Structure formats: C-alpha cells, structure tokens
PDB file of C-alpha atoms in Angstrom:
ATOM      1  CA  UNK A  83       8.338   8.157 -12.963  1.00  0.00           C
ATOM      2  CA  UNK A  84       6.858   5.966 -10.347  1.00  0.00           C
ATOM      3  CA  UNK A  85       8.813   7.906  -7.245  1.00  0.00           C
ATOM      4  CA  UNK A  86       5.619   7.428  -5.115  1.00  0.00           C
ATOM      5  CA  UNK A  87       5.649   5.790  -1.776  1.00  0.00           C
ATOM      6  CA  UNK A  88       4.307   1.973  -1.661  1.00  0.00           C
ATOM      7  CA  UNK A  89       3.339  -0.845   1.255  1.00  0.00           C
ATOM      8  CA  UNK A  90       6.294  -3.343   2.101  1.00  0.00           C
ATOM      9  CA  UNK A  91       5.621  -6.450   0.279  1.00  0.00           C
ATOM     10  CA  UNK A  92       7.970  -9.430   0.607  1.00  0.00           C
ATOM     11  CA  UNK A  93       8.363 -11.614  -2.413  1.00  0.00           C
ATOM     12  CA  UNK A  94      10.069 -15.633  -2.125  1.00  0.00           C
ATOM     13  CA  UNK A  95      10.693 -18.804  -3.461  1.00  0.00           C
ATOM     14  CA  UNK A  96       9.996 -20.275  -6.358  1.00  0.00           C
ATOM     15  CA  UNK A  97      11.929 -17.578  -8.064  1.00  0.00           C
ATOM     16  CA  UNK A  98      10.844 -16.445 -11.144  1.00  0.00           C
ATOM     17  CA  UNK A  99      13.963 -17.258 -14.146  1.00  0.00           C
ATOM     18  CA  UNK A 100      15.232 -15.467 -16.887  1.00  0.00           C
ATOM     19  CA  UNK A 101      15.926 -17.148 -20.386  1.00  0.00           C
ATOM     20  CA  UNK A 102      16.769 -14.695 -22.794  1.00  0.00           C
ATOM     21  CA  UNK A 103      19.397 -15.558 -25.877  1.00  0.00           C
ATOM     22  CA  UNK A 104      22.021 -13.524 -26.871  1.00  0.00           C
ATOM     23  CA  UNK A 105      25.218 -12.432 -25.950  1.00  0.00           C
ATOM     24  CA  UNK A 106      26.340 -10.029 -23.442  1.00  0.00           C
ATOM     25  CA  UNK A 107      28.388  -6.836 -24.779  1.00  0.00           C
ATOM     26  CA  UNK A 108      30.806  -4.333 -22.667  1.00  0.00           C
ATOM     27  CA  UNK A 109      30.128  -1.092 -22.029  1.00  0.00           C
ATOM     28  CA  UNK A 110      32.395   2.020 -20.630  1.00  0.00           C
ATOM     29  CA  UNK A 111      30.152   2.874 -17.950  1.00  0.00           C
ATOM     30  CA  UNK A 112      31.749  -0.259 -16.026  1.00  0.00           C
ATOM     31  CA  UNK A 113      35.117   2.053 -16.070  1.00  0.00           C
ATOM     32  CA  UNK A 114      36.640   2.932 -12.758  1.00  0.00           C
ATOM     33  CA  UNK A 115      33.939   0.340 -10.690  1.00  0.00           C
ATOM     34  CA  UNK A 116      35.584  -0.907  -7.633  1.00  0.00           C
ATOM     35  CA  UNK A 117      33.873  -4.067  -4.916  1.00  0.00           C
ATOM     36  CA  UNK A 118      35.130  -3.447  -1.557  1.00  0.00           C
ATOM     37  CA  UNK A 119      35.790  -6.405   0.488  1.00  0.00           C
ATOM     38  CA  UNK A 120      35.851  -7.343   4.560  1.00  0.00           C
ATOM     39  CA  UNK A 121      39.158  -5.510   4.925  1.00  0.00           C
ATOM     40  CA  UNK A 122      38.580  -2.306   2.979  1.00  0.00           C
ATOM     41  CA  UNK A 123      40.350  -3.580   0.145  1.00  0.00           C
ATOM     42  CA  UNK A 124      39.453  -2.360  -3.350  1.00  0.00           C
ATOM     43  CA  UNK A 125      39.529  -4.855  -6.529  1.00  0.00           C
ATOM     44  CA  UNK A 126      38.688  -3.743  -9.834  1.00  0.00           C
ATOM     45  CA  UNK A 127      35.585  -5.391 -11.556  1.00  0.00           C
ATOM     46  CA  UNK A 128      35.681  -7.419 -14.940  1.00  0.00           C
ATOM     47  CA  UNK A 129      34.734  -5.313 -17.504  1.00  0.00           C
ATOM     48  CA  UNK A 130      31.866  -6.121 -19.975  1.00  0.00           C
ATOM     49  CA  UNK A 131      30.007  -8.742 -18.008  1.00  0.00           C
ATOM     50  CA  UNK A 132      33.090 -10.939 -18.966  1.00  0.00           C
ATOM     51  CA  UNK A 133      35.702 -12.894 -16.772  1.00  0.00           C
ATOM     52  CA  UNK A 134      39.655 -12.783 -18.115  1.00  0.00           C
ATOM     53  CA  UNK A 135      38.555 -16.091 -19.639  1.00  0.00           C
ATOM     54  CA  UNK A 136      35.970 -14.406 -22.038  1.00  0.00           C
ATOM     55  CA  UNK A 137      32.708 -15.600 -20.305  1.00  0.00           C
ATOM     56  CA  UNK A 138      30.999 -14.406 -17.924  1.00  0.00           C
ATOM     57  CA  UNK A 139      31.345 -14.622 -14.811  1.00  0.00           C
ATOM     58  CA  UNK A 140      29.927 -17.564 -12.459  1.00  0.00           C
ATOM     59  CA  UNK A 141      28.538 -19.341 -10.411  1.00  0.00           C
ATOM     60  CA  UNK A 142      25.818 -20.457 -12.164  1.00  0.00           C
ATOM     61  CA  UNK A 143      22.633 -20.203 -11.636  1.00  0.00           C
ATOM     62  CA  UNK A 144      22.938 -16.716  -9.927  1.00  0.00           C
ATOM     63  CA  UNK A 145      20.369 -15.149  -7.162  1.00  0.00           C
ATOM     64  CA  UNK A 146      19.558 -11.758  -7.559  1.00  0.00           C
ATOM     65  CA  UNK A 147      17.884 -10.000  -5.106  1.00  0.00           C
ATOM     66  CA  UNK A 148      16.606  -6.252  -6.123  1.00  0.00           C
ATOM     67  CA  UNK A 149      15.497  -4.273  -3.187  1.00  0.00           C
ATOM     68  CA  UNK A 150      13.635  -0.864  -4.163  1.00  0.00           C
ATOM     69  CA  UNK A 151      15.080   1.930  -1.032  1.00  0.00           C
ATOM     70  CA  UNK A 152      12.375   3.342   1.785  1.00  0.00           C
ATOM     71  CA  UNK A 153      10.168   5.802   1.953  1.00  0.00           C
ATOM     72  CA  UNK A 154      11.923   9.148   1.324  1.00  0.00           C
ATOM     73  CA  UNK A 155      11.272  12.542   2.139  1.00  0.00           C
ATOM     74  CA  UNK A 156      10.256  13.020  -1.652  1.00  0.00           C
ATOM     75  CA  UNK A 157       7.990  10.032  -1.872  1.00  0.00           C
ATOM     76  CA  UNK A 158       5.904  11.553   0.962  1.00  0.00           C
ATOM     77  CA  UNK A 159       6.125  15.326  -0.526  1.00  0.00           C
ATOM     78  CA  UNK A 160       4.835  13.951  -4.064  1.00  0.00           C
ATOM     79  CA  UNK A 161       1.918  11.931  -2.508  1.00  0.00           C
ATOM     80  CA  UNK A 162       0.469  14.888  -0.040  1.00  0.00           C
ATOM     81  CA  UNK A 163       1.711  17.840  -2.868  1.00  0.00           C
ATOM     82  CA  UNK A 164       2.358  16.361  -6.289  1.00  0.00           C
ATOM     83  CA  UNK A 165       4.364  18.031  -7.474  1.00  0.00           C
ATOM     84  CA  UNK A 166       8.233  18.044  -7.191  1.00  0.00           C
ATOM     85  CA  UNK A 167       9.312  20.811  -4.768  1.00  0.00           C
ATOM     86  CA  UNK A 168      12.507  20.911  -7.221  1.00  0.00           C
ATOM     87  CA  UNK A 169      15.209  21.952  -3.670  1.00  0.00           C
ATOM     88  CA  UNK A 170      14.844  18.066  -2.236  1.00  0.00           C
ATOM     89  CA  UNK A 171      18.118  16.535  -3.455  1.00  0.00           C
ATOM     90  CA  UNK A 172      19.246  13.564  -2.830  1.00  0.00           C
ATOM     91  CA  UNK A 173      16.117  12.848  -0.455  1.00  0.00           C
ATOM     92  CA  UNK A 174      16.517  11.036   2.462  1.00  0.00           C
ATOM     93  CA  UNK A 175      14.233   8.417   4.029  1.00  0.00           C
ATOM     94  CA  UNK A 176      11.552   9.535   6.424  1.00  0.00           C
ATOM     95  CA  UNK A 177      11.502   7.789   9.799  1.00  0.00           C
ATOM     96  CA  UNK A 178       8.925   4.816   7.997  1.00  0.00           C
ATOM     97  CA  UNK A 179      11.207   4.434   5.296  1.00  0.00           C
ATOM     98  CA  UNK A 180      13.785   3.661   7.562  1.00  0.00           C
ATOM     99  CA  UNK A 181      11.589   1.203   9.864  1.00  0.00           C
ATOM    100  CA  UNK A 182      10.710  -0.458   6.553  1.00  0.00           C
ATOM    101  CA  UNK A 183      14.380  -0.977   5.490  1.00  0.00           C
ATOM    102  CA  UNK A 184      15.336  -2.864   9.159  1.00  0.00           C
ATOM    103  CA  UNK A 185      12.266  -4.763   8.395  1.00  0.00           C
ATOM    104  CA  UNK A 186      13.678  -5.996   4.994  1.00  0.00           C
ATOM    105  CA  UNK A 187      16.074  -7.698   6.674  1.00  0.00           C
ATOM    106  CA  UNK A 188      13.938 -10.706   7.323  1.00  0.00           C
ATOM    107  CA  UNK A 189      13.530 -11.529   3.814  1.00  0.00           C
ATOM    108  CA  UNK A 190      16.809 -12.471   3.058  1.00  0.00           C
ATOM    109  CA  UNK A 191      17.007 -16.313   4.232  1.00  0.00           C
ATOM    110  CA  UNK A 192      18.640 -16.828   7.702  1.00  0.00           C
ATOM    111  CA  UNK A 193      20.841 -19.971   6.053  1.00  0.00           C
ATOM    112  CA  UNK A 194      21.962 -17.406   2.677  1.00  0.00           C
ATOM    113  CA  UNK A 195      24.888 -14.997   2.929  1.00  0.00           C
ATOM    114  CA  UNK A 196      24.688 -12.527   0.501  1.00  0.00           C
ATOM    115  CA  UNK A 197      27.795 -12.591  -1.680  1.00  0.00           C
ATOM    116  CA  UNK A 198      27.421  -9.201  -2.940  1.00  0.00           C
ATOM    117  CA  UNK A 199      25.776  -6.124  -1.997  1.00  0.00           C
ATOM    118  CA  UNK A 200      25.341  -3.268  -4.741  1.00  0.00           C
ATOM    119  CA  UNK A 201      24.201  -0.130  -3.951  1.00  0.00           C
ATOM    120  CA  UNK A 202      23.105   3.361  -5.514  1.00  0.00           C
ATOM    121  CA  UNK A 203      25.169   6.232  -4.312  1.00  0.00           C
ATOM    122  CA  UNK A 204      21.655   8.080  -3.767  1.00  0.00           C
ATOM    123  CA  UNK A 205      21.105   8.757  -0.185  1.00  0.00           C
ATOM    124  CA  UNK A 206      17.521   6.476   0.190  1.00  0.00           C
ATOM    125  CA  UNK A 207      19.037   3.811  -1.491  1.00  0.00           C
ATOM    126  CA  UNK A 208      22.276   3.051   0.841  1.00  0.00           C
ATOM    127  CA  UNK A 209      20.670   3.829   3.764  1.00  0.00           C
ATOM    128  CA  UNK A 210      18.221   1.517   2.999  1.00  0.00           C
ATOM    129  CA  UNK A 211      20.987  -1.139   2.125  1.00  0.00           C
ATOM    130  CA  UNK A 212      22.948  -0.627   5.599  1.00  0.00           C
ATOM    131  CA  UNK A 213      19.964  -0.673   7.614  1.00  0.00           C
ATOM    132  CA  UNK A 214      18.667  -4.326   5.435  1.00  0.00           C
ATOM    133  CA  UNK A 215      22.321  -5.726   5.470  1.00  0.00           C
ATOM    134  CA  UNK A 216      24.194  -4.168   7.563  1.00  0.00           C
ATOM    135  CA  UNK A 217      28.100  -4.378   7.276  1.00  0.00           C
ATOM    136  CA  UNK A 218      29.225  -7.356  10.002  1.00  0.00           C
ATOM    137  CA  UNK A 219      28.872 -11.164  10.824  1.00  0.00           C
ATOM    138  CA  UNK A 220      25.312 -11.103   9.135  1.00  0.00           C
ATOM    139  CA  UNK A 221      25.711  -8.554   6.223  1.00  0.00           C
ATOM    140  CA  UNK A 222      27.120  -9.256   2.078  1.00  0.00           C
ATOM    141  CA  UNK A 223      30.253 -10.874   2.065  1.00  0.00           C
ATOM    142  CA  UNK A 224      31.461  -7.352  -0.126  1.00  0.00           C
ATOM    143  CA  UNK A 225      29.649  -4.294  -1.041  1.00  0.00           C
ATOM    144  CA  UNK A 226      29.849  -1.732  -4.257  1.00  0.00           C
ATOM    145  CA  UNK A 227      28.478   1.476  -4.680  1.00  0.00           C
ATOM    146  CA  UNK A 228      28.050   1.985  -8.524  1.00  0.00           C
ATOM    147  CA  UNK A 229      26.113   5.096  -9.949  1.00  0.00           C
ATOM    148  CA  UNK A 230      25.339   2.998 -12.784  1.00  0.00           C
ATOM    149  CA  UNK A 231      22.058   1.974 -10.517  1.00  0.00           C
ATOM    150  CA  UNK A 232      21.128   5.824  -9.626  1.00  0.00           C
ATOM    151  CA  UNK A 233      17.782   6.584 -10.563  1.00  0.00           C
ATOM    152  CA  UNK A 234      16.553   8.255 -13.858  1.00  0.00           C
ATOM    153  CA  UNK A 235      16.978  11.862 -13.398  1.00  0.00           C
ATOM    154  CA  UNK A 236      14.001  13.501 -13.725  1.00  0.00           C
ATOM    155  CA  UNK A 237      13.053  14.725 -10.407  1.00  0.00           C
ATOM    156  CA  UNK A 238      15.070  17.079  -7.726  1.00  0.00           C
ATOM    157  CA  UNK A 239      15.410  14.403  -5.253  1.00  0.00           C
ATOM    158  CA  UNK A 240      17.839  12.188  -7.945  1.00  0.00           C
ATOM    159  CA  UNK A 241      20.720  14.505  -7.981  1.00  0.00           C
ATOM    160  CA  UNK A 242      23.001  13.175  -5.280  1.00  0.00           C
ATOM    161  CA  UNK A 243      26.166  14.394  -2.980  1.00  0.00           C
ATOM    162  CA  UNK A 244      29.367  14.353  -3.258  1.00  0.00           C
ATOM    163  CA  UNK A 245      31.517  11.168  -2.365  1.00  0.00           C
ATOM    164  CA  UNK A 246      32.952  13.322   1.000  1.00  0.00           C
ATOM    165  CA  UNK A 247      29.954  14.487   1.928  1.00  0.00           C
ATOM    166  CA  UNK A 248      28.517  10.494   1.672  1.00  0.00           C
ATOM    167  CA  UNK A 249      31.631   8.725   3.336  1.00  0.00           C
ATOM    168  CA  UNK A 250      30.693  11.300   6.449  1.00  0.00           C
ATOM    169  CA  UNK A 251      27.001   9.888   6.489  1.00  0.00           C
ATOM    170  CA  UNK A 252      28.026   6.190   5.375  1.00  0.00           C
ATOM    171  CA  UNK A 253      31.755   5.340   6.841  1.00  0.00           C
ATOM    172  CA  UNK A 254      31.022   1.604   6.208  1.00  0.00           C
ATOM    173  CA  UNK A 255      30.841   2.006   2.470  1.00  0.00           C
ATOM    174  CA  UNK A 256      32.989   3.083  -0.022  1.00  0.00           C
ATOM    175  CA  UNK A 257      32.290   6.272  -2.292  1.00  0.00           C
ATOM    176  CA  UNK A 258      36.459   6.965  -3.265  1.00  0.00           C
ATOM    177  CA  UNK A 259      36.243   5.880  -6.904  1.00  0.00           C
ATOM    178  CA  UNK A 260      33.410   8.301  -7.532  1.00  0.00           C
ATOM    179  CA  UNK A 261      33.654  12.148  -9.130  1.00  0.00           C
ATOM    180  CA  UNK A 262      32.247  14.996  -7.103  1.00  0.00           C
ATOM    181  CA  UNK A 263      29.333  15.006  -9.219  1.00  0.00           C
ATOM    182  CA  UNK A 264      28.359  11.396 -10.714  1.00  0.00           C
ATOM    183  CA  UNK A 265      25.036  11.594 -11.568  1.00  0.00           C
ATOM    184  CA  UNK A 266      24.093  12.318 -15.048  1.00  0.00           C
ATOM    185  CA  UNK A 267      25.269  16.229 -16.383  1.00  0.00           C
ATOM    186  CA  UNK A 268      24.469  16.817 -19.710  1.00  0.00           C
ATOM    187  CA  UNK A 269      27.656  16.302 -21.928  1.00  0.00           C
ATOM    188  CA  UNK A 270      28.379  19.961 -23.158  1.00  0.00           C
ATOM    189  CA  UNK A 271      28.017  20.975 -19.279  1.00  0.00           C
ATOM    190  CA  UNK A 272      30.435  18.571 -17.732  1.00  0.00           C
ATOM    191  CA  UNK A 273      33.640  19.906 -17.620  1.00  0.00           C
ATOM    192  CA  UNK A 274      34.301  21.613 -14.237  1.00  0.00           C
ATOM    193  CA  UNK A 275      30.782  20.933 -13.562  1.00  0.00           C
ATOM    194  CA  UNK A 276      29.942  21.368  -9.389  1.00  0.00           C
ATOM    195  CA  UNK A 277      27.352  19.979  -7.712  1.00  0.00           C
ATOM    196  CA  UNK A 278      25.365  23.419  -7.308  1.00  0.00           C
ATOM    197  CA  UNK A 279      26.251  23.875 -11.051  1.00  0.00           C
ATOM    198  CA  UNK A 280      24.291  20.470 -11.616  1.00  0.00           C
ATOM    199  CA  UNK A 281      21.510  21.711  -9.825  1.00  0.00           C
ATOM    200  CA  UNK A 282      21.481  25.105 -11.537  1.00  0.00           C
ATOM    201  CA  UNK A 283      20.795  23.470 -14.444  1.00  0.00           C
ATOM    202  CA  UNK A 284      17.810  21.058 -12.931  1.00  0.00           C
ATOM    203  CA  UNK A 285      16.045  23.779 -11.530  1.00  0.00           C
ATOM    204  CA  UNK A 286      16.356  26.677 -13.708  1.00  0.00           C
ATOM    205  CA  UNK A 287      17.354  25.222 -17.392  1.00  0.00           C
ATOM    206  CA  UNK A 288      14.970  22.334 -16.813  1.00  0.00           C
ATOM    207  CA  UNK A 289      17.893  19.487 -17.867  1.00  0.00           C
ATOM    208  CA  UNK A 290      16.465  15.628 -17.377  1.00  0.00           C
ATOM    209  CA  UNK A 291      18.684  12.843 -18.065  1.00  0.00           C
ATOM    210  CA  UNK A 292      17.219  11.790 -21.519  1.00  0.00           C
ATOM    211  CA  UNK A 293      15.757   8.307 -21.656  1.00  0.00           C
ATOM    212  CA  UNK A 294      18.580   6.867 -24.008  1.00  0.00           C
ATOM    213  CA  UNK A 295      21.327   7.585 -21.124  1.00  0.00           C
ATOM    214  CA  UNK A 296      19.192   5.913 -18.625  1.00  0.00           C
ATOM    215  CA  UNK A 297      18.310   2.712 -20.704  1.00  0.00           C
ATOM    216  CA  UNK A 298      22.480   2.438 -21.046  1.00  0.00           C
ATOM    217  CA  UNK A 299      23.012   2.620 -17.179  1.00  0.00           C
ATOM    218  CA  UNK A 300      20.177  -0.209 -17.362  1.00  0.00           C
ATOM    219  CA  UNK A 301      22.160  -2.137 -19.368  1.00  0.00           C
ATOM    220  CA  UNK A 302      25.813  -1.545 -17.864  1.00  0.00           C
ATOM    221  CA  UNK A 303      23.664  -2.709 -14.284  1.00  0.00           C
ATOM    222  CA  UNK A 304      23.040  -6.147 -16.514  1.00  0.00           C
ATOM    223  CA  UNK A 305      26.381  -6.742 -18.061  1.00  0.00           C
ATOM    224  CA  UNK A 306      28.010  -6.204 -14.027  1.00  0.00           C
ATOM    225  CA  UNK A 307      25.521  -8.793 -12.468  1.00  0.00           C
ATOM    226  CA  UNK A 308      26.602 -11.198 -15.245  1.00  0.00           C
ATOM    227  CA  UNK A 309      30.553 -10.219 -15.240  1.00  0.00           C
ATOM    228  CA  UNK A 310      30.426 -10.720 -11.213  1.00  0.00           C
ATOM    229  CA  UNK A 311      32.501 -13.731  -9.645  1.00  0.00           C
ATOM    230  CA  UNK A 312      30.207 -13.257  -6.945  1.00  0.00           C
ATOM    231  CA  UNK A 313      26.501 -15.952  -6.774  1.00  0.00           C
ATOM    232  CA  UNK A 314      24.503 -14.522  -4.900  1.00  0.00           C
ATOM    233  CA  UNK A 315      23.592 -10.318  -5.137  1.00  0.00           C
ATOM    234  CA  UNK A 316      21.019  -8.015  -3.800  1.00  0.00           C
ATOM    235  CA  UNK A 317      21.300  -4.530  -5.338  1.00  0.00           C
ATOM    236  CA  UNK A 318      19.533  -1.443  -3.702  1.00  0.00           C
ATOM    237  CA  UNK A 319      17.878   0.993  -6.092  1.00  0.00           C
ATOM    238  CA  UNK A 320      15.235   2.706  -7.501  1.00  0.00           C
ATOM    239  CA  UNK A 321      11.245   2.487  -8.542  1.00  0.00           C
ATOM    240  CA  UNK A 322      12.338   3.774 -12.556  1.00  0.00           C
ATOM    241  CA  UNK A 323      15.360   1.612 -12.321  1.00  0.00           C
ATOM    242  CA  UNK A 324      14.103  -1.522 -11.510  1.00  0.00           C
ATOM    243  CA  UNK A 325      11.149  -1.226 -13.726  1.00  0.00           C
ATOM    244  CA  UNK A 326      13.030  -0.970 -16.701  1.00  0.00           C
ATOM    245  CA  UNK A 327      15.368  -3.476 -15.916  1.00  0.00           C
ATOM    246  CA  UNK A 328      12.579  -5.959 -15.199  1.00  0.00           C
ATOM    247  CA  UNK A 329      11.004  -4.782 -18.628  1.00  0.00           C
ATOM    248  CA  UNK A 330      13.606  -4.713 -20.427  1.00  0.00           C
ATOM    249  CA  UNK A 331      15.276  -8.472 -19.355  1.00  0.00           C
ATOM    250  CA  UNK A 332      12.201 -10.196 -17.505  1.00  0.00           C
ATOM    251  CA  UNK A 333       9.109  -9.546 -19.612  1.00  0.00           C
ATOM    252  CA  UNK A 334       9.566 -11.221 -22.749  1.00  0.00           C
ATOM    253  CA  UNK A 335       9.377 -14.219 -20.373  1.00  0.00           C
ATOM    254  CA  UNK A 336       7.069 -13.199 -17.819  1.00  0.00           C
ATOM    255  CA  UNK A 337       4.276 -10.175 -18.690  1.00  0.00           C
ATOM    256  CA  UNK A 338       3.672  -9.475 -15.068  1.00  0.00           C
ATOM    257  CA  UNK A 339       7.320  -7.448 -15.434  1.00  0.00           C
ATOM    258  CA  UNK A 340       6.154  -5.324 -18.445  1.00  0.00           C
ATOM    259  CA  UNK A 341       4.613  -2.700 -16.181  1.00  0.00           C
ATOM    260  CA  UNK A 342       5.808  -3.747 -12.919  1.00  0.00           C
ATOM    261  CA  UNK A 343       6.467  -0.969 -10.276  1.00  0.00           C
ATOM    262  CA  UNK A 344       8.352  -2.069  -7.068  1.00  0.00           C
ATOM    263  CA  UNK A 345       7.135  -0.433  -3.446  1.00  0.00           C
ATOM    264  CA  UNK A 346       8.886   1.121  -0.733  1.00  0.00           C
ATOM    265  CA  UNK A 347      11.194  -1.655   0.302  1.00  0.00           C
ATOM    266  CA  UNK A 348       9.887  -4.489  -2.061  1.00  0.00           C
ATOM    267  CA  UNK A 349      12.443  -7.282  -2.278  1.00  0.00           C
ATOM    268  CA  UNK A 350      11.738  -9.434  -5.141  1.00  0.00           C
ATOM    269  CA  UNK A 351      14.246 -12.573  -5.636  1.00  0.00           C
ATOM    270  CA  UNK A 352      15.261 -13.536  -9.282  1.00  0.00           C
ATOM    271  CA  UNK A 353      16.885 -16.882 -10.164  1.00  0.00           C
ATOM    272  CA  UNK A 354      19.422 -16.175 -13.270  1.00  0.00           C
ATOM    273  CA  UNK A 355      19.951 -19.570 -15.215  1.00  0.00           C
ATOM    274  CA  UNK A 356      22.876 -18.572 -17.495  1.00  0.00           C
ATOM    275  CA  UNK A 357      24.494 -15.470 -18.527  1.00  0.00           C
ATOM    276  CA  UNK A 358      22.299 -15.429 -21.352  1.00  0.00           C
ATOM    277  CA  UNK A 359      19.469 -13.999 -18.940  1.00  0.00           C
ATOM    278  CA  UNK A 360      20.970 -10.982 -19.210  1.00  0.00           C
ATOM    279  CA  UNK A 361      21.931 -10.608 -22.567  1.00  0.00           C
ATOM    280  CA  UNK A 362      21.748  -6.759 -23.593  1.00  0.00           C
ATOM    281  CA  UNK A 363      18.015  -6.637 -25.523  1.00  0.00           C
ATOM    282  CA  UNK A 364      17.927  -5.867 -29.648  1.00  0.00           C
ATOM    283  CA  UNK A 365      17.362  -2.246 -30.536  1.00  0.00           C
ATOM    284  CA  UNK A 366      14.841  -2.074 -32.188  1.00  0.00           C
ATOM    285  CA  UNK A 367      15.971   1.165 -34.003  1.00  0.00           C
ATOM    286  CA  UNK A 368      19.057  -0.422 -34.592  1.00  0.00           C
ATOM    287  CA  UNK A 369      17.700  -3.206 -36.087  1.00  0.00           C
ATOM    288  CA  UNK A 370      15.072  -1.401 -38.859  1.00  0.00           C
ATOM    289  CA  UNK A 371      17.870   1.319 -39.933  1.00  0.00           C
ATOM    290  CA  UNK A 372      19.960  -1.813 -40.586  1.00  0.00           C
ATOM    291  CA  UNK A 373      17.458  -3.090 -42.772  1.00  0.00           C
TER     292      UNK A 373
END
C-alpha cells in the first residue's frame, strides 16, 4: 500500500464526472449502519444503494468530496524506517497531520454545507474529519462512522480501537452501532475474537485482510453514497481506499484515476451525474467462468 506521507494539495471546480452503466446491487456489509443527526438521533440507512422506492437515492447530481486523513505517526515511521514497526495500531496523526487537517477546511466552499460527513472509525481518519468539519454551525449537516471505509489491512497501524475507547477520544461522533473489534478478522477467528486477539494474529500469524474482502468494502462504500438521501458528502479515509475506489469507478472514464494515490489531506471533489456512476464494476472472473 501507498501509507506514505504526501504534500497537501487542494483540488476544485470543474469536477471531474462519473458515467458508468449498470445497476447498483445491495450488499450485507450496509447491515447495522446508522447517520447521526444534529440532535444525536440515530436513523437507519437504506440498504443496497436503494431508497424504499427501489432507486437510489437523490438528489441528483451528487458532490462527493473524498478527503485522504493527515499525516500519522505511521506515515512518518515508514518514510524515515520502512518498514512497519508492526505495535503502531490505529496510528494517530503527528502534530503536521493535524495542522494539515484544520487547513483542509478551506477547501470546502464557504457558500456549501456539507450534507453528509462519513468517516472511518480509524483514529487518523476522524480526527482528521473533526478537525476539517468540525461538528457546529459550520460542520456536515449529519455525520456516520462506517468501517466499511477502514483501510485495507495490511499494515499494524489499520487495526483500530474499540467503539469505548473512540467515543472517549471523539464524544462528537458516534461509534455505538460498532462491535468491539470491526475491522477485518479472518472468518474462522471471529467468534469471541478481542482486540489483542486481532492483533495476535497480525503480528505473530501474519493475517492481512485478503484483497477480495477489501474490494467488497469498496463496493458497499459505492452502493451507500448512491443509497444516501443526502447531496452533498465528503468521506474521510484512506490512501488504499480511495485508490481503488477511484480505479475501480473513475478510470474507465478518466485514466489519470487508474493509478492515482491521494496525499496527506488531499481533497479531491467528484461530481456524480446519476446513480449509474456508481454502479458496482463487472467481475471479470465472474464473467469468463460464466462463459
């Protein structure tokens, strides 16, 4: 992965739009996903990408604003060691990384409320998503903390806290609809799985979160955006994340996206025309065993 720090760099209108065809499909990662509103009030999220009429969701066009987190404690390990020191979990952001997320603030257009804020639980990621929009008068109009947009685990510094342990650093978001340990476990190993049991098996039985798992998080992230009520979004996540998403829904459009790697606190604003910009891509597997 790309988990290497990176200069700020602001990008703005004209946004760049997405086109693809297809149709967008459900997935149970969506299960148990909650947006928290002004008053602390939780409402469940349409499931699938799809409102209770069987579309998605609008308005459209929607703005989508992804925001990569900070500089963390592990980016600046990796780039004066790298290598992973395999103890930094759930890495926080160093005191640039946290200068760089107040300064992201300025990108988002003084006349534009955010409707929606989405956030991963990961430590660098909601900091960086208080500190850019923070909760008030000037911050999202609702925010959601989904693990769907945690980053691909392959590195000590992507195996998170428990929801307690975040509420205590982050009492103006809500982590109450997540497990003690929601990042990814392998199968066999998750029942009555604890958080120094998921780090057990990082460290000494070498477990990653296999590429297949990720690229379904990926999608679930795709079919929310479309299933939201809400217009416009900025989600908070990671370097692997975002790159994947942009590949896998932004490239066959645009080739700049097929290897694009966000910086520290890189806020890049997409312009989605119609739900069918984030229609779940063809397997390509799929599609050759079928034939």
């Amino acid at each position: 992965g790309r988990k290497f720090p990176g200069s700020v760099a602001i990008f703005s209108p004209p946004w760049p739009s997405a086109n693809t065809m297809g149709a967008v499909r459900s997935s149970p990662c969506l299960e148990g996903c909650f947006l928290l509103n002004a008053s602390g009030a939780r409402r469940a999220l349409p499931q699938g990408g799809e409102a209770r009429n069987g579309t998605a969701a609008g308005p459209w066009p929607k703005t989508l604003f992804l925001i990569r987190h900070g500089e963390s404690a592990y980016n600046l390990h990796y780039a004066q060691h790298h290598q992973d020191p395999m103890d930094l979990f759930d890495a926080v952001l160093t005191a640039q990384g946290e200068e760089q997320a107040r300064a992201a603030a300025a990108s988002f257009p003084a006349n534009l409320k955010v409707d929606l804020a989405l956030t991963s639980p990961l430590t660098r990621a909601a900091r960086t998503c208080v500190l850019a929009l923070p909760p008030g008068h000037r911050g999202a109009k609702r925010y959601m903390v989904t693990p769907l947009m945690s980053e691909h685990l392959e590195a000590s510094c992507d195996i998170g806290r428990t929801p307690k342990e975040l509420a205590a650093a982050f009492p103006e978001l809500d982590f109450r609809h997540l497990p003690d340990v929601w990042w990814y476990v392998p199968e066999e190993h998750r029942q009555g799985i604890t958080p120094e049991g998921s780090q057990r098996l990082f460290t000494e039985e070498g477990r990653r979160e296999p590429r297949s798992a990720f690229l379904e998080r990926v999608d679930a992230f795709a079919e929310l955006v479309a299933g939201a009520s809400e217009g416009t979004i900025a989600a908070f996540a990671h370097a692997d994340f975002f790159h994947e998403f942009l590949s896998r829904y932004f490239a066959q459009n645009d080739s700049k996206y097929e290897e694009y790697w966000m910086k520290n606190c890189e806020v890049l604003a997409l312009r989605l025309e119609a739900p069918s910009a984030l229609a779940r891509p063809a397997d390509p597997e799929a599609e050759a065993e079928a034939e």
